[in-house]
Coordinates of C-alpha atoms in Angstrom, one line a residue:
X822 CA 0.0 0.0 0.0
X823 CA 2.8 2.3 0.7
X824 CA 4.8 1.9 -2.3
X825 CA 2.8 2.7 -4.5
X826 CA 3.3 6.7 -5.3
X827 CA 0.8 9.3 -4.6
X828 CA 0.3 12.4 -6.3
X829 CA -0.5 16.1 -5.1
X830 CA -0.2 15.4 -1.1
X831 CA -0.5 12.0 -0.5
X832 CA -4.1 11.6 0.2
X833 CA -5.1 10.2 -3.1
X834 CA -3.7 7.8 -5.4
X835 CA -5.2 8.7 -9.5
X836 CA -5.8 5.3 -11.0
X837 CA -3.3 4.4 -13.6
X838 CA -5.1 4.2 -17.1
X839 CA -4.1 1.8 -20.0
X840 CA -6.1 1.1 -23.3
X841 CA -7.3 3.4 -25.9
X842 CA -10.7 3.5 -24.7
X843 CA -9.6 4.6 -20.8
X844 CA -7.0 7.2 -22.4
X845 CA -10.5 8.8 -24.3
X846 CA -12.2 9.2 -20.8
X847 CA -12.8 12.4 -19.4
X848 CA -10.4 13.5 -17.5
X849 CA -12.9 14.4 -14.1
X850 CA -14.6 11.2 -14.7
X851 CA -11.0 9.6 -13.4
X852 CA -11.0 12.2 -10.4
X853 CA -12.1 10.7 -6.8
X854 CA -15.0 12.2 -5.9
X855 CA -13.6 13.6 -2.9
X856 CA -11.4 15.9 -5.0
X857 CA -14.3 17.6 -6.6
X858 CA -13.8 21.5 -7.5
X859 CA -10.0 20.4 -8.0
X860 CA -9.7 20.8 -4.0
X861 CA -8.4 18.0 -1.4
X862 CA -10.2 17.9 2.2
X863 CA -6.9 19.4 4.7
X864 CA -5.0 16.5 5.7
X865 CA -1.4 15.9 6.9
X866 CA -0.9 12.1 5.9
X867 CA 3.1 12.3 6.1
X868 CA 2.9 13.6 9.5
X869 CA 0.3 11.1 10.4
X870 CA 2.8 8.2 9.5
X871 CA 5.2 9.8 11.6
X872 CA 3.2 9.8 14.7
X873 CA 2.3 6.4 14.9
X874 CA 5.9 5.8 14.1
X875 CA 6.6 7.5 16.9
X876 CA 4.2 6.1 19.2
X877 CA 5.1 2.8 18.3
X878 CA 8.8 3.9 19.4
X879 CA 8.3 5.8 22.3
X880 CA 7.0 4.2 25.5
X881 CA 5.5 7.5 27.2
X882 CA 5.2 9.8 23.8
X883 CA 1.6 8.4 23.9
X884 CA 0.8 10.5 26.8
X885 CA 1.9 13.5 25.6
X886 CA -0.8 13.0 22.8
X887 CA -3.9 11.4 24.1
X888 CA -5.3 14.1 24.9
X889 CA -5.1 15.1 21.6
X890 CA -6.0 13.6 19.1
X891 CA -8.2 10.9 18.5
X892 CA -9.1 8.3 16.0
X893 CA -11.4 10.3 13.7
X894 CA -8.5 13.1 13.9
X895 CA -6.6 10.7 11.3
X896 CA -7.3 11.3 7.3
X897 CA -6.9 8.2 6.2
X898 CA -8.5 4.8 7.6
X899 CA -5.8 2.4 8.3
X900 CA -4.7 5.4 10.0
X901 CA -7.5 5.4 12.5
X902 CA -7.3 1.8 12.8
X903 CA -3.5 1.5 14.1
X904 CA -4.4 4.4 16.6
X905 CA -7.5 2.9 17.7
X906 CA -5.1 -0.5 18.3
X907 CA -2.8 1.7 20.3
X908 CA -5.4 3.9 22.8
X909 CA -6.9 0.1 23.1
X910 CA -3.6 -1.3 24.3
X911 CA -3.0 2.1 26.4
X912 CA -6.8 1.2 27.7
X913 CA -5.7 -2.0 29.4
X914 CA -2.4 -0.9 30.5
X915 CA -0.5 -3.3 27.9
X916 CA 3.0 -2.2 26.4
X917 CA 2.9 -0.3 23.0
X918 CA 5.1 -1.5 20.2
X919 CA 5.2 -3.0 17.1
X920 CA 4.2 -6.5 17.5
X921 CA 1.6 -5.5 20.2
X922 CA -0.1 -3.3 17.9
X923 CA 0.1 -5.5 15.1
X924 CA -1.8 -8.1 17.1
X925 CA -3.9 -6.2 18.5
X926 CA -4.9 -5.5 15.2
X927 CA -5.4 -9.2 14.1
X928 CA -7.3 -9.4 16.8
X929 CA -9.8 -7.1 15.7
X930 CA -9.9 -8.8 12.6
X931 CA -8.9 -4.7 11.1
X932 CA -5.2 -6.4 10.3
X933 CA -6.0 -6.0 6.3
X934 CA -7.7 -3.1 6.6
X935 CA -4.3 -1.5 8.2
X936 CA -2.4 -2.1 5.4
X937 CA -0.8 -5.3 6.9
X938 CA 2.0 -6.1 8.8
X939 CA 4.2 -4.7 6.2
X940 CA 2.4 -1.4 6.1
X941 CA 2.8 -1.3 9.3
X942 CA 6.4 -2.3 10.3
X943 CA 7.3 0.6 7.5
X944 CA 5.7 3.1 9.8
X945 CA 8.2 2.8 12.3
X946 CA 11.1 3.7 9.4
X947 CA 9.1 7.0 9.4
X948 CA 10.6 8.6 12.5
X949 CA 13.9 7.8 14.2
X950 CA 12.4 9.4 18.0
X951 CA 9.7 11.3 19.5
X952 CA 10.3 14.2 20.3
X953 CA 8.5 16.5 18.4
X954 CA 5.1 14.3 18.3
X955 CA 3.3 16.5 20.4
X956 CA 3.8 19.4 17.7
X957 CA 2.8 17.0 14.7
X958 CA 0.0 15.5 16.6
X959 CA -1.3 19.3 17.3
X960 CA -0.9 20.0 13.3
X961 CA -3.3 16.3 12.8
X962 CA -5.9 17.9 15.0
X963 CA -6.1 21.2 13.4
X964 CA -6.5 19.4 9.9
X965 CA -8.9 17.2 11.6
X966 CA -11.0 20.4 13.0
X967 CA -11.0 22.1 9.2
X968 CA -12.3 18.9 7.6
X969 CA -14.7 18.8 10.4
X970 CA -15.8 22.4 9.5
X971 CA -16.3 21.4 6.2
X972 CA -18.4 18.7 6.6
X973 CA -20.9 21.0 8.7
X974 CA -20.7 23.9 6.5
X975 CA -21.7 21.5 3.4
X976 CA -24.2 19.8 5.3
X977 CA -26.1 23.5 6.0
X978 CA -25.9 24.6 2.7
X979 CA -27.5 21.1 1.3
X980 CA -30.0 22.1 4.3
X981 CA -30.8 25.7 3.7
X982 CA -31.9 24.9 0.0
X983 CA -34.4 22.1 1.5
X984 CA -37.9 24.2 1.5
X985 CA -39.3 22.0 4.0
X986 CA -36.6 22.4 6.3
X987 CA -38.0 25.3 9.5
X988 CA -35.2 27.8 9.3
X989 CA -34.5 28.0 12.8
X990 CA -34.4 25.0 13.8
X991 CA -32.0 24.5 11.3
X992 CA -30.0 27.5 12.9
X993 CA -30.2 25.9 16.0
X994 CA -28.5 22.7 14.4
X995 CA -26.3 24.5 12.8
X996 CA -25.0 26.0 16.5
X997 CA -24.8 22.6 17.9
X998 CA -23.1 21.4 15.8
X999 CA -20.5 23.7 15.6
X1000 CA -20.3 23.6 19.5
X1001 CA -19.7 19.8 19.4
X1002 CA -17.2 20.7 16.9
X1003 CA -15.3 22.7 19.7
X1004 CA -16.2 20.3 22.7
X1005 CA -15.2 17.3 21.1
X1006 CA -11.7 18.7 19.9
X1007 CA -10.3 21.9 22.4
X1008 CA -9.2 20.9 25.8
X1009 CA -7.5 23.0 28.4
X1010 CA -4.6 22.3 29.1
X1011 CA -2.8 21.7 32.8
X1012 CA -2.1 24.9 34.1
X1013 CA 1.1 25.2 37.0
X1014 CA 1.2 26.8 39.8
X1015 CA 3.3 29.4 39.5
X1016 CA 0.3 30.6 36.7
X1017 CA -2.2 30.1 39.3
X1018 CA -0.4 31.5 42.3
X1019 CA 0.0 34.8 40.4
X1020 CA -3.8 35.1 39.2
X1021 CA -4.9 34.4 42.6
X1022 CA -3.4 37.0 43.8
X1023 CA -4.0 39.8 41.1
X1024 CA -7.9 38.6 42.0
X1025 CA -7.1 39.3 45.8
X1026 CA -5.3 43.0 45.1
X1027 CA -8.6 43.8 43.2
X1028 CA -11.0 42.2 45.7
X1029 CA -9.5 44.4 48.2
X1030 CA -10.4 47.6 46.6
X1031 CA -13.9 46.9 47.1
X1032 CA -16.1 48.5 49.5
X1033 CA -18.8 46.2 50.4
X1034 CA -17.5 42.6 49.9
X1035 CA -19.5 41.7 46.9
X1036 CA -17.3 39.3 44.6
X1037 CA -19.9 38.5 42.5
X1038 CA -23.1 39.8 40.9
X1039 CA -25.1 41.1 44.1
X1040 CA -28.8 39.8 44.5
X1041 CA -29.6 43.0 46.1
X1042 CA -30.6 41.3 49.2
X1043 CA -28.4 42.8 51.9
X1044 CA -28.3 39.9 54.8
X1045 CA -27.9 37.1 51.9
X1046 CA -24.7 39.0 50.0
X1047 CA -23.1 39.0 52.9
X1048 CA -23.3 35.2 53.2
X1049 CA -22.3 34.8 49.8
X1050 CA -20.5 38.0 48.7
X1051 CA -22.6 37.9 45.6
X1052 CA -23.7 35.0 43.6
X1053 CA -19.8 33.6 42.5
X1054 CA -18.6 33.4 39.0
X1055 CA -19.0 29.3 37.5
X1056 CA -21.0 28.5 40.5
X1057 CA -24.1 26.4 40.2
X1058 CA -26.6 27.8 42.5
X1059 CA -29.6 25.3 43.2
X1060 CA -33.2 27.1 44.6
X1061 CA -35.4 24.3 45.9
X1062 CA -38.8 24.6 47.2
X1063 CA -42.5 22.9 47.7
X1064 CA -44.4 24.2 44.8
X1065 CA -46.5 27.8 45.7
X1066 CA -43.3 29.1 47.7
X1067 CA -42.4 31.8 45.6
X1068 CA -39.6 30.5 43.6
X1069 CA -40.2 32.2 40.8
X1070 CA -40.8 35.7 42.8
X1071 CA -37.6 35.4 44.3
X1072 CA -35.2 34.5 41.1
X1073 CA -37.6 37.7 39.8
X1074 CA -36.4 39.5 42.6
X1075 CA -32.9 38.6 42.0
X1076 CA -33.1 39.3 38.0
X1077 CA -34.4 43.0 38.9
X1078 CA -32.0 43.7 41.0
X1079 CA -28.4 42.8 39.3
X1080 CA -30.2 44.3 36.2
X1081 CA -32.2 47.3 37.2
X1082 CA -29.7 47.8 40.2
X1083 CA -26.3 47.0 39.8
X1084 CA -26.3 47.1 35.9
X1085 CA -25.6 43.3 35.0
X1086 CA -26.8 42.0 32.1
X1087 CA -28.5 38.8 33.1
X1088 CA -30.8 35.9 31.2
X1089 CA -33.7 34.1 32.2
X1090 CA -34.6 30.9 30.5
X1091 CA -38.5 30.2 31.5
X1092 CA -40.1 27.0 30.9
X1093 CA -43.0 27.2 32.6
X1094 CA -44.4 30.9 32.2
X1095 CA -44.6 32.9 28.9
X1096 CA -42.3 35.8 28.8
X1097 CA -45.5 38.5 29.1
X1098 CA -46.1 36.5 32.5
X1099 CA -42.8 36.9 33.8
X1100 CA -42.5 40.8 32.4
X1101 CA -46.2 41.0 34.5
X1102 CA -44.9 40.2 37.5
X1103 CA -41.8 42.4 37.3
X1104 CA -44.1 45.1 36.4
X1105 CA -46.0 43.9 39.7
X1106 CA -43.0 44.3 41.7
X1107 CA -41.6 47.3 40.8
X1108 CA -44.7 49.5 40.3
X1109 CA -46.2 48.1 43.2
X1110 CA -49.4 47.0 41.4
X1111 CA -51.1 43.9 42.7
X1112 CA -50.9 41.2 40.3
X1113 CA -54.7 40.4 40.7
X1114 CA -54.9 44.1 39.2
X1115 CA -52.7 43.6 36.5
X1116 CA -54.3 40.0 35.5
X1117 CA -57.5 41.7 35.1
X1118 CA -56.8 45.1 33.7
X1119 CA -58.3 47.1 37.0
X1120 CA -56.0 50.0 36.6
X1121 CA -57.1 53.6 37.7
X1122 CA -55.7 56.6 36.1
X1123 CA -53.4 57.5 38.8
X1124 CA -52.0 53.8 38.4
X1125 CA -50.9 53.8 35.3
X1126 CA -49.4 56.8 36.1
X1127 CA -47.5 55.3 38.7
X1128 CA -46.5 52.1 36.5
X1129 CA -45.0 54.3 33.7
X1130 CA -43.5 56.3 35.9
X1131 CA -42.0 53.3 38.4
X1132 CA -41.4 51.0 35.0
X1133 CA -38.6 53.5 33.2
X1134 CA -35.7 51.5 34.5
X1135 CA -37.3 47.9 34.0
X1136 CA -37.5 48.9 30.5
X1137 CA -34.0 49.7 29.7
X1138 CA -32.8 47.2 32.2
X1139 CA -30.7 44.4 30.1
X1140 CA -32.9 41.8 31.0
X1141 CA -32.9 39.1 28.4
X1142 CA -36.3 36.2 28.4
X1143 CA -36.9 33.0 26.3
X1144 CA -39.7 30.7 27.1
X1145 CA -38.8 28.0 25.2
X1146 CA -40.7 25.0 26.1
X1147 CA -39.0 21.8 26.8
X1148 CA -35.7 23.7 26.4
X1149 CA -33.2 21.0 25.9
X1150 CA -29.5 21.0 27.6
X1151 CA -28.0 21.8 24.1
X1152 CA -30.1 24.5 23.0
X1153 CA -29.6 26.4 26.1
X1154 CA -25.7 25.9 25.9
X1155 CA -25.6 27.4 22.4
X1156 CA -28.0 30.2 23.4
X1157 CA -26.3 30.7 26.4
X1158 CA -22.5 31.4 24.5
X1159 CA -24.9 33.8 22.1
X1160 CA -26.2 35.8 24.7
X1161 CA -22.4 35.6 26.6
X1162 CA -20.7 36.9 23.1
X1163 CA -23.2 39.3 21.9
X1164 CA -24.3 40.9 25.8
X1165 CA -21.5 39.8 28.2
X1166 CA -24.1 38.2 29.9
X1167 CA -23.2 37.7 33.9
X1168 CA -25.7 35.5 35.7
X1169 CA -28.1 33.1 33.9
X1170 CA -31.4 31.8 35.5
X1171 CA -33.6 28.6 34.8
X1172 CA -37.4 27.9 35.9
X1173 CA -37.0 25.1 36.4
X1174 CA -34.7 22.1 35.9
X1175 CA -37.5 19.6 36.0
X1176 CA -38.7 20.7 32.9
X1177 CA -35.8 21.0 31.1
X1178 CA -34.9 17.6 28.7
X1179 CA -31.5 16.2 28.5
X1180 CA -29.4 15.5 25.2
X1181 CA -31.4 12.6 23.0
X1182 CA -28.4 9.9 24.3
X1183 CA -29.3 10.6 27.8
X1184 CA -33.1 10.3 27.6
X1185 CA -33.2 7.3 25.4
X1186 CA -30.5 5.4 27.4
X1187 CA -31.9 6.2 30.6
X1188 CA -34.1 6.7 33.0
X1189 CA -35.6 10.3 34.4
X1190 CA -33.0 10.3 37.4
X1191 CA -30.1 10.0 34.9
X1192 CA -31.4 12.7 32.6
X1193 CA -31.4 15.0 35.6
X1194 CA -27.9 14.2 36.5
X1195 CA -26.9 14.4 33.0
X1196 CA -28.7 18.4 32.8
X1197 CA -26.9 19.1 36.1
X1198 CA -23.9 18.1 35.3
X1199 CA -23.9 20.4 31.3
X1200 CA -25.4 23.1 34.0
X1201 CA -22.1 23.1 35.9
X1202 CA -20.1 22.9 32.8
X1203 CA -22.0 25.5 31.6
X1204 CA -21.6 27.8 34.5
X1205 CA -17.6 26.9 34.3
X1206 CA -17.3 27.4 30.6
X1207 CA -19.0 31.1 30.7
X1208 CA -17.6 31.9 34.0
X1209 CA -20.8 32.8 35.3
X1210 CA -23.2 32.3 37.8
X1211 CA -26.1 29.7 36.5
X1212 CA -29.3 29.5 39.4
X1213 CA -31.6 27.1 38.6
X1214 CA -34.7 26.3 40.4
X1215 CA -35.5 22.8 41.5
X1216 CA -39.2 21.2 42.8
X1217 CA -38.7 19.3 46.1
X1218 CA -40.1 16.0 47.0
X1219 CA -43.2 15.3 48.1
X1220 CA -41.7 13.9 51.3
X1221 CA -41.6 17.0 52.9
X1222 CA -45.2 17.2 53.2
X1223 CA -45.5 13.7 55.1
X1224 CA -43.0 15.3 57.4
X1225 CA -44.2 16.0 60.5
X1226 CA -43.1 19.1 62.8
X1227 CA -42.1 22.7 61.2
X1228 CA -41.7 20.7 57.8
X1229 CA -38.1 22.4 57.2
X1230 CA -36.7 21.2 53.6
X1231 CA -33.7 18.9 53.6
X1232 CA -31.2 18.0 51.1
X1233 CA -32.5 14.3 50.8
X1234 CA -35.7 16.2 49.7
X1235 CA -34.3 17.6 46.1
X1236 CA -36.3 15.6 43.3
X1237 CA -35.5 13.0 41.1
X1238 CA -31.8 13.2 41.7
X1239 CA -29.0 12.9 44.0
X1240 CA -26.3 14.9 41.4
X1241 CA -28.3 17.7 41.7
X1242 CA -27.1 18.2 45.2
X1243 CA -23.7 16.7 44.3
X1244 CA -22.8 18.7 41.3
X1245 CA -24.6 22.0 42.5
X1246 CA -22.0 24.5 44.2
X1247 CA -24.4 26.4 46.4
X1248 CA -28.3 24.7 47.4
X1249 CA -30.7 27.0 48.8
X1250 CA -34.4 26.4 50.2
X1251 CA -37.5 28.4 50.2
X1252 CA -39.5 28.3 53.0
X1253 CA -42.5 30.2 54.2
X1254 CA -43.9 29.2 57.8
X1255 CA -47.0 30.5 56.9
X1256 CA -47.5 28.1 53.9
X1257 CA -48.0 25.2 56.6
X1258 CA -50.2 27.3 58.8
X1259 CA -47.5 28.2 61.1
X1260 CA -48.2 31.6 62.9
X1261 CA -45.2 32.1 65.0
X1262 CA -41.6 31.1 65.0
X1263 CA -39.5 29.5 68.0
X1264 CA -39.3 32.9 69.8
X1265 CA -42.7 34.3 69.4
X1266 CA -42.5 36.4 66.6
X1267 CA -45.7 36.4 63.9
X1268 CA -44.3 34.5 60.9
X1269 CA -47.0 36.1 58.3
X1270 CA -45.7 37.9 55.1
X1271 CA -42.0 36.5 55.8
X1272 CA -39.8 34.0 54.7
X1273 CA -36.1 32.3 54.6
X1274 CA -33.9 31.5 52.7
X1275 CA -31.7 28.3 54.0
X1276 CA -28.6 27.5 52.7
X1277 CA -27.9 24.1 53.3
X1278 CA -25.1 23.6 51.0
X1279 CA -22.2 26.0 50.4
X1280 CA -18.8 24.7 48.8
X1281 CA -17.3 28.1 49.2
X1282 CA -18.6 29.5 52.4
X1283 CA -20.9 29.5 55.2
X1284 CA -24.2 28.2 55.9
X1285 CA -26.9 30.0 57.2
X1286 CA -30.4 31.0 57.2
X1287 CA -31.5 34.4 55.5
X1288 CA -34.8 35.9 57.0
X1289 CA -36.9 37.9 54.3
X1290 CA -40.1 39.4 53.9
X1291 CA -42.2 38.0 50.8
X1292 CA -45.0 40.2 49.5
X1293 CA -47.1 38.7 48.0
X1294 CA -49.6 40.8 46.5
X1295 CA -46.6 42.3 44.5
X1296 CA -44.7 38.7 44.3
X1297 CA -41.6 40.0 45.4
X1298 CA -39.0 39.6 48.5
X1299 CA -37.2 41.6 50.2
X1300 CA -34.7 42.6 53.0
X1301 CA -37.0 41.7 56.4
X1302 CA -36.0 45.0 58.2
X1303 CA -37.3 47.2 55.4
X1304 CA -40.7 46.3 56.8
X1305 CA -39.3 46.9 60.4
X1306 CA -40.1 43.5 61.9
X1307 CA -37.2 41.9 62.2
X1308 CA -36.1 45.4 64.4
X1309 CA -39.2 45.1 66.7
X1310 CA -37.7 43.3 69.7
X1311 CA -34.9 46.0 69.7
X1312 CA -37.2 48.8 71.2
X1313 CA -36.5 48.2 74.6
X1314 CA -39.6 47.4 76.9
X1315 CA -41.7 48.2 73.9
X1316 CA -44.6 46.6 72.0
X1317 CA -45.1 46.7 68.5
X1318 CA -47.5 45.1 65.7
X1319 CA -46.6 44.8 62.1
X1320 CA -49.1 44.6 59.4
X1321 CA -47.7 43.2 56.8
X1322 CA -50.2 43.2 54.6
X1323 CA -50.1 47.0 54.5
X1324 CA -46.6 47.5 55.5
X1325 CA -47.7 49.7 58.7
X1326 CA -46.0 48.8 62.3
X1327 CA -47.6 50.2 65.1
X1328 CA -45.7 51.0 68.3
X1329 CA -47.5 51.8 71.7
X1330 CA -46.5 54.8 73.1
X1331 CA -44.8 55.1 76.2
X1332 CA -45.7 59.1 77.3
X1333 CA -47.1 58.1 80.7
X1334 CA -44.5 55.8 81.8
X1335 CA -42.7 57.4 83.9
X1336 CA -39.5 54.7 83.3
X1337 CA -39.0 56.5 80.0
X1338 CA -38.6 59.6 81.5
X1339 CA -35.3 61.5 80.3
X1340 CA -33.5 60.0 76.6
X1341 CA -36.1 58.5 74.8
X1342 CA -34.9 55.0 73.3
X1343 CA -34.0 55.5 69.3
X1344 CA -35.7 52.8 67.4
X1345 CA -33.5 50.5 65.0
X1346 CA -36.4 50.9 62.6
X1347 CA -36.6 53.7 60.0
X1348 CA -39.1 53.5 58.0
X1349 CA -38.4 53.2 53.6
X1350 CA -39.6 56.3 53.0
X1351 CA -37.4 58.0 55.3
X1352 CA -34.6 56.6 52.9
X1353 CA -36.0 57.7 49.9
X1354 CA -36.6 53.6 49.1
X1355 CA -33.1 53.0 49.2
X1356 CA -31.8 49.8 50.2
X1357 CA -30.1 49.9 53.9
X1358 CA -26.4 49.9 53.5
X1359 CA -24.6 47.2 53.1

């Protein structure tokens, strides 16, 4: 096979003609059909020889290689089949050499197809060492990743002159494809310490300029930031809750505030409400409208006064929504890049994971648990390869329902999967005392119109459990002292109501006691309009 001479690079061999009648033949009708338009696909044949030479050499220059390249990263197929022989030997810790790979081979029954064990001997004479294989090997891929290229880029123009073809899901092929392109042939490479020492510590000489701690993109939330300094770059955050716990209203909450707040472009991926639902609710929140009012389109003039005038900053907030049903793990990945290359995206939210569908291996090989590990798991490398924070929301178990006491959520309670809590980096629960028909809380204190958030798992910090007060009329949360309750048992010898359902607290006055004769106690509370609706500082 290898002596006979090939033309051009070495790809193709043009079939030697003899007899008048062959010699009258066109001369395309001779071609290969591969060299159409007079153009090879990219290739390095020469150097491919030399690197299984090399390999078949040098004990450890496999090593150095494995990483990558890979079978289909060879042009031609006996090629693919000698490499294949030696990642299988490599596989079950045999040596690599000539004879092993030439019965590993036979083995297969893909001797022939190799070339023989002639073809293969002479690959050896092709190299006298190793030590540049890593180089060639990196020049193998790159051909590997244009032929590659080619292949999609013909298969999308045979596809964009098919009439029946919908034209964005074809653009949505087209995406994935190119990102399996990418996945299946870049990989980062070890990095030392000495690189890593000094990027730590350029991160800690700008961390220390900051004021208020935050690291990451701030929820806006003042006692939670300080738990978690902000929701961290590649960290998966899980938000678990009982359904009708005000999930949604609080990743809402969150989405305002980074946006409308602190200026971060963030994306919400919705699965379960349309995008005019979601923008209701936000319009809820920040106009204080009650939703009921909203739903039904019971606005009085000096209401939709106040929702343009309270809305201005929503509008031109860079808030970005897709309600994509059934959003599968690859469409989300190629949307998310999009949105990261065109908006600089910085945080990226998902209602919910249940309802999300995993890659067509994963749900045809499996069952529902090992789809749900197999989302978490792209979610994580998602939230790594964007460096960005991904939150996704998560239903809990039914189990916590048949739970008797305060009915608190647990870890063991996350649904349908165990990797959620394993792969997620942060897992937070929603709970509302009120939900259960819980009035007051272990010291006394009323529970309605308030809620926490717990974090029971936190990979980079503390955990803790973050009181907050949940509107719900407006389906929002916020800090618990801006509605002065969670300040009440500082007013010394003092009694105070709070209603939250109006946002008035009531304190009894104390005139006639003599005891508060002289300095009059100062109450922690200061009501939000005293601070022009400013968040307390952090």
């Amino acid at each position: 096979m290898s002596e006979n001479k090939e033309k051009g690079t070495g790809a193709f061999r043009l079939p030697v003609t003899g007899g008048p009648a062959e010699s009258k033949m066109p001369t395309k009708t001779r071609v290969p059909s591969t060299m159409a338009g007079g153009k090879l696909p990219p290739q390095a044949s020469e150097l491919e020889e030399v690197v299984l030479g090399a390999l078949m050499l040098e004990k450890d220059a496999l090593t150095n290689v494995i990483d990558i390249l890979r079978p289909e990263s060879f042009y031609k197929e006996p090629h693919k089949l000698v490499y294949k022989a030696i990642r299988d030997l490599f596989n079950d810790a045999e040596p690599v050499d000539l004879m092993t790979v030439t019965n590993r081979l036979r083995k297969n029954g893909d001797l022939e197809k190799a070339g023989g064990p002639l073809y293969i001997s002479k690959l050896t004479s092709k190299t006298s060492n190793a030590a540049n294989v890593e180089f060639h090997a990196r020049i193998i891929s790159e051909q590997s990743i244009k032929r590659e290229l080619i292949q999609v880029a013909s298969k999308i123009q045979t596809e964009a002159y098919d009439e029946t073809r919908d034209v964005f899901q074809l653009l949505d092929d087209t995406e994935r494809s190119l990102f399996e392109v990418t996945n299946s042939n870049i990989r980062k490479s070890v990095a030392d310490m000495r690189s890593v020492m000094g990027q730590a510590i350029a991160e800690l000489e700008a961390k220390k300029h900051l004021k208020d701690g935050l690291t990451g993109v701030p929820s806006g939330l003042t006692q939670l930031d300080r738990v978690t300094a902000g929701w961290q770059p590649s960290d998966l955050v899980i938000i678990a809750a009982r359904p009708a716990m005000g999930k949604t209203a609080f990743v809402l909450t969150v989405l305002r505030n980074a946006a409308v707040d602190f200026e971060k472009p963030a994306a919400i991926f919705s699965l379960e409400m349309s995008n005019v639902q979601l923008v209701n609710r936000l319009i809820s929140a920040e106009a204080e409208l009650e939703s009921e009012k909203l739903k039904k389109g019971m606005l009085q003039d000096f209401e939709w006064e106040q929702l343009v005038e309270r809305t201005n900053r929503l509008t031109n907030a860079p808030i970005f929504i897709d309600d994509t049903p059934a959003l599968s793990i690859l469409e989300l990945r190629a949307k998310c890049r999009r949105l990261k290359a065109q908006h600089d995206i910085q945080i990226i939210i998902i209602d919910y994971l249940q309802l999300m569908s995993g890659d067509a291996k994963s749900a045809s090989g499996g069952n529902r648990e090992q789809e749900i590990s197999s989302i978490s798991r792209a979610l994580k490398g998602l939230a790594k390869e964007l460096n960005v924070p991904v939150i996704a929301l998560s239903q809990l178990s039914r189990a916590v329902e048949t739970r008797g006491g305060d009915k608190r959520p647990q870890l063991s309670d996350l649904r349908e999967s165990g990797a959620i809590e394993q792969d997620a980096d942060m897992v937070m629960f929603l709970y509302r005392p009120e939900y259960y028909g819980i009035t007051q809380d272990e010291a006394g204190n009323p529970t309605s119109g308030t809620g926490e958030v717990i974090i029971a798992k936190h990979r980079n910090g503390a955990l803790d459990t973050v009181p907050l007060r949940f509107i719900g009329k407006y389906t929002k949360f916020e800090d618990l002292d801006m509605g002065g309750f969670q300040n009440m048992t500082r007013i010394p010898d003092g009694t105070a109501t709070f209603d939250s359902e109006n946002n008035v607290m009531t304190i009894q006055s104390k005139a006639n006691d003599p005891s508060s004769l002289g300095t009059p106690p100062t109450p922690d509370y200061i009501p939000p309009e005293e601070e022009n609706g400013a968040n307390p500082p952090f």
